[in-house]
Structures are given as C-alpha cells and as structure tokens.
Coordinates of C-alpha atoms in Angstrom, one line a residue:
X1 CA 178.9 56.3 218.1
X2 CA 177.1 58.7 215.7
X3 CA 174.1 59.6 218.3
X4 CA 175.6 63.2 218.6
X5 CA 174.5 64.0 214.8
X6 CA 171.9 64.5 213.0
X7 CA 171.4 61.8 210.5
X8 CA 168.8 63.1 208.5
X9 CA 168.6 61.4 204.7
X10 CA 169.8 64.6 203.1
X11 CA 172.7 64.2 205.6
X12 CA 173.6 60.7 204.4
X13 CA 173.0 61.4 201.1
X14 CA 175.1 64.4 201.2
X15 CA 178.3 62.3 202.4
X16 CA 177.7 59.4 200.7
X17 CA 177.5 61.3 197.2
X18 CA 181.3 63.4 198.6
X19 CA 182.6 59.7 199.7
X20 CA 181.5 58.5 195.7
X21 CA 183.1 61.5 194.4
X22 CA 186.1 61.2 196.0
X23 CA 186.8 57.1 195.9
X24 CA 185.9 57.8 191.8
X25 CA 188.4 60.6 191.0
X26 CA 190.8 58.2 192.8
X27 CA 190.2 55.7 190.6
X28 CA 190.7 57.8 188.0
X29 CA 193.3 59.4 188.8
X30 CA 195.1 55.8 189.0
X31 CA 193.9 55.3 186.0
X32 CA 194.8 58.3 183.9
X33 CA 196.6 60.4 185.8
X34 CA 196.5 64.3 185.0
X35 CA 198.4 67.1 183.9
X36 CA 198.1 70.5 185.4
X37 CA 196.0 72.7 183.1
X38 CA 195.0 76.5 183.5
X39 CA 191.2 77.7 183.1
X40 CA 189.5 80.6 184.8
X41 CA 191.0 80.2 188.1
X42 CA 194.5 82.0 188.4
X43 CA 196.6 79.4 188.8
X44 CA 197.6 75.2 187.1
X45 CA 195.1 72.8 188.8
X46 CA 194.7 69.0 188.5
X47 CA 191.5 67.3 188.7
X48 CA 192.1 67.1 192.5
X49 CA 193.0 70.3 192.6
X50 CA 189.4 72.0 191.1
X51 CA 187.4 69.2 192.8
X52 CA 188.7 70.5 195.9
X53 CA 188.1 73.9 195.0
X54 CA 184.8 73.3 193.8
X55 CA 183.8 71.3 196.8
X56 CA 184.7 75.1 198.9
X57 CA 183.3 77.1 196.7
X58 CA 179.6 75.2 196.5
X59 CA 179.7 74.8 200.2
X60 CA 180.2 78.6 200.8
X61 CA 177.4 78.9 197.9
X62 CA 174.9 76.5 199.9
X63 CA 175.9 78.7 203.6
X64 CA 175.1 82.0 202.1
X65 CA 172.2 80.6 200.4
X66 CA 170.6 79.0 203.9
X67 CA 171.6 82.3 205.9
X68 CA 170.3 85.1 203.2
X69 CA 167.7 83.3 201.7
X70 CA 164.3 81.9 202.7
X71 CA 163.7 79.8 199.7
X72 CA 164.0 76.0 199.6
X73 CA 167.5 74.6 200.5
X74 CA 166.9 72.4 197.4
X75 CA 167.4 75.5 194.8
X76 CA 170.5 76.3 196.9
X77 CA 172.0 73.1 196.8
X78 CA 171.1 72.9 193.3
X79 CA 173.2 76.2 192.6
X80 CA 175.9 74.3 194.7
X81 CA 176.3 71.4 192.2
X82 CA 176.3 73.6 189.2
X83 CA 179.0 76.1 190.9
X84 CA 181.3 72.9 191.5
X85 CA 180.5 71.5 187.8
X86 CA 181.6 74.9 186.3
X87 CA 184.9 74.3 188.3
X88 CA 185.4 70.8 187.4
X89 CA 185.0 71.3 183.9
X90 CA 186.3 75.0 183.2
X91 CA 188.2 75.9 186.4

C-alpha cells in the first residue's frame, strides 16, 4: 500500500512525532480549551491556530534549508523545531 514511498526512519519518525503532536493538543484542547490570545503574529490565535502556523513556517524553514544549504539536514531540522516552538509559545 505504502511501496510508492520512501520509508526511511527519519520519515516515520517525522510523522509519527506530527501524529503525537496533533492527537496531544487534541487532548488538550478537550481538556482545557483556549482562548484566542495575540503575540507577535498580527492577528488572535488559539493553540490550534499557531501549531498550525508553526508546522508552515518550520517546513518552509527545513525546504530552504535542504535547497540553499549543503550542511547536514539535522541542523536544519533542528532550526525547524525551534522556529515552531517560538510560535507555539510567543506567536
């Protein structure tokens, strides 16, 4: 069924760990659900709101890191997580 990708570790890793993050803000949200706050991003978000925008914004940071850069994909994703805890937390 899933012959056509690439399931490399990372890979599974990498969805596993989005899957995790979404089923747990879920739950969260269930359990305490949010208000609409402003941070640095120009408009009220929820938690939904700036994990989705943090999920877009460290993706485009990892695809312009593995297209301009030569240096280990692990520094990039690395600069990935930190862009989308920023947003989480300050956004």
């Amino acid at each position: 069924m899933f012959a056509w990708m690439a399931w490399t570790p990372e890979v599974a890793i990498f969805f596993v760990a989005i899957l995790l993050m979404l089923v747990g803000m879920s739950l969260w949200q269930v359990r305490s659900p949010s208000i609409e706050r402003r941070g640095f991003l120009p408009m009220p978000t929820t938690r939904g709101d700036r994990l989705f925008i943090g999920l877009l914004s460290a993706a485009y940071v990892n695809l312009a890191w593995a297209g301009l850069t030569d240096v280990t994909q692990m520094m990039g994703a690395g600069i990935s997580f930190i862009v989308l805890l920023i947003v989480m937390r300050w956004g």
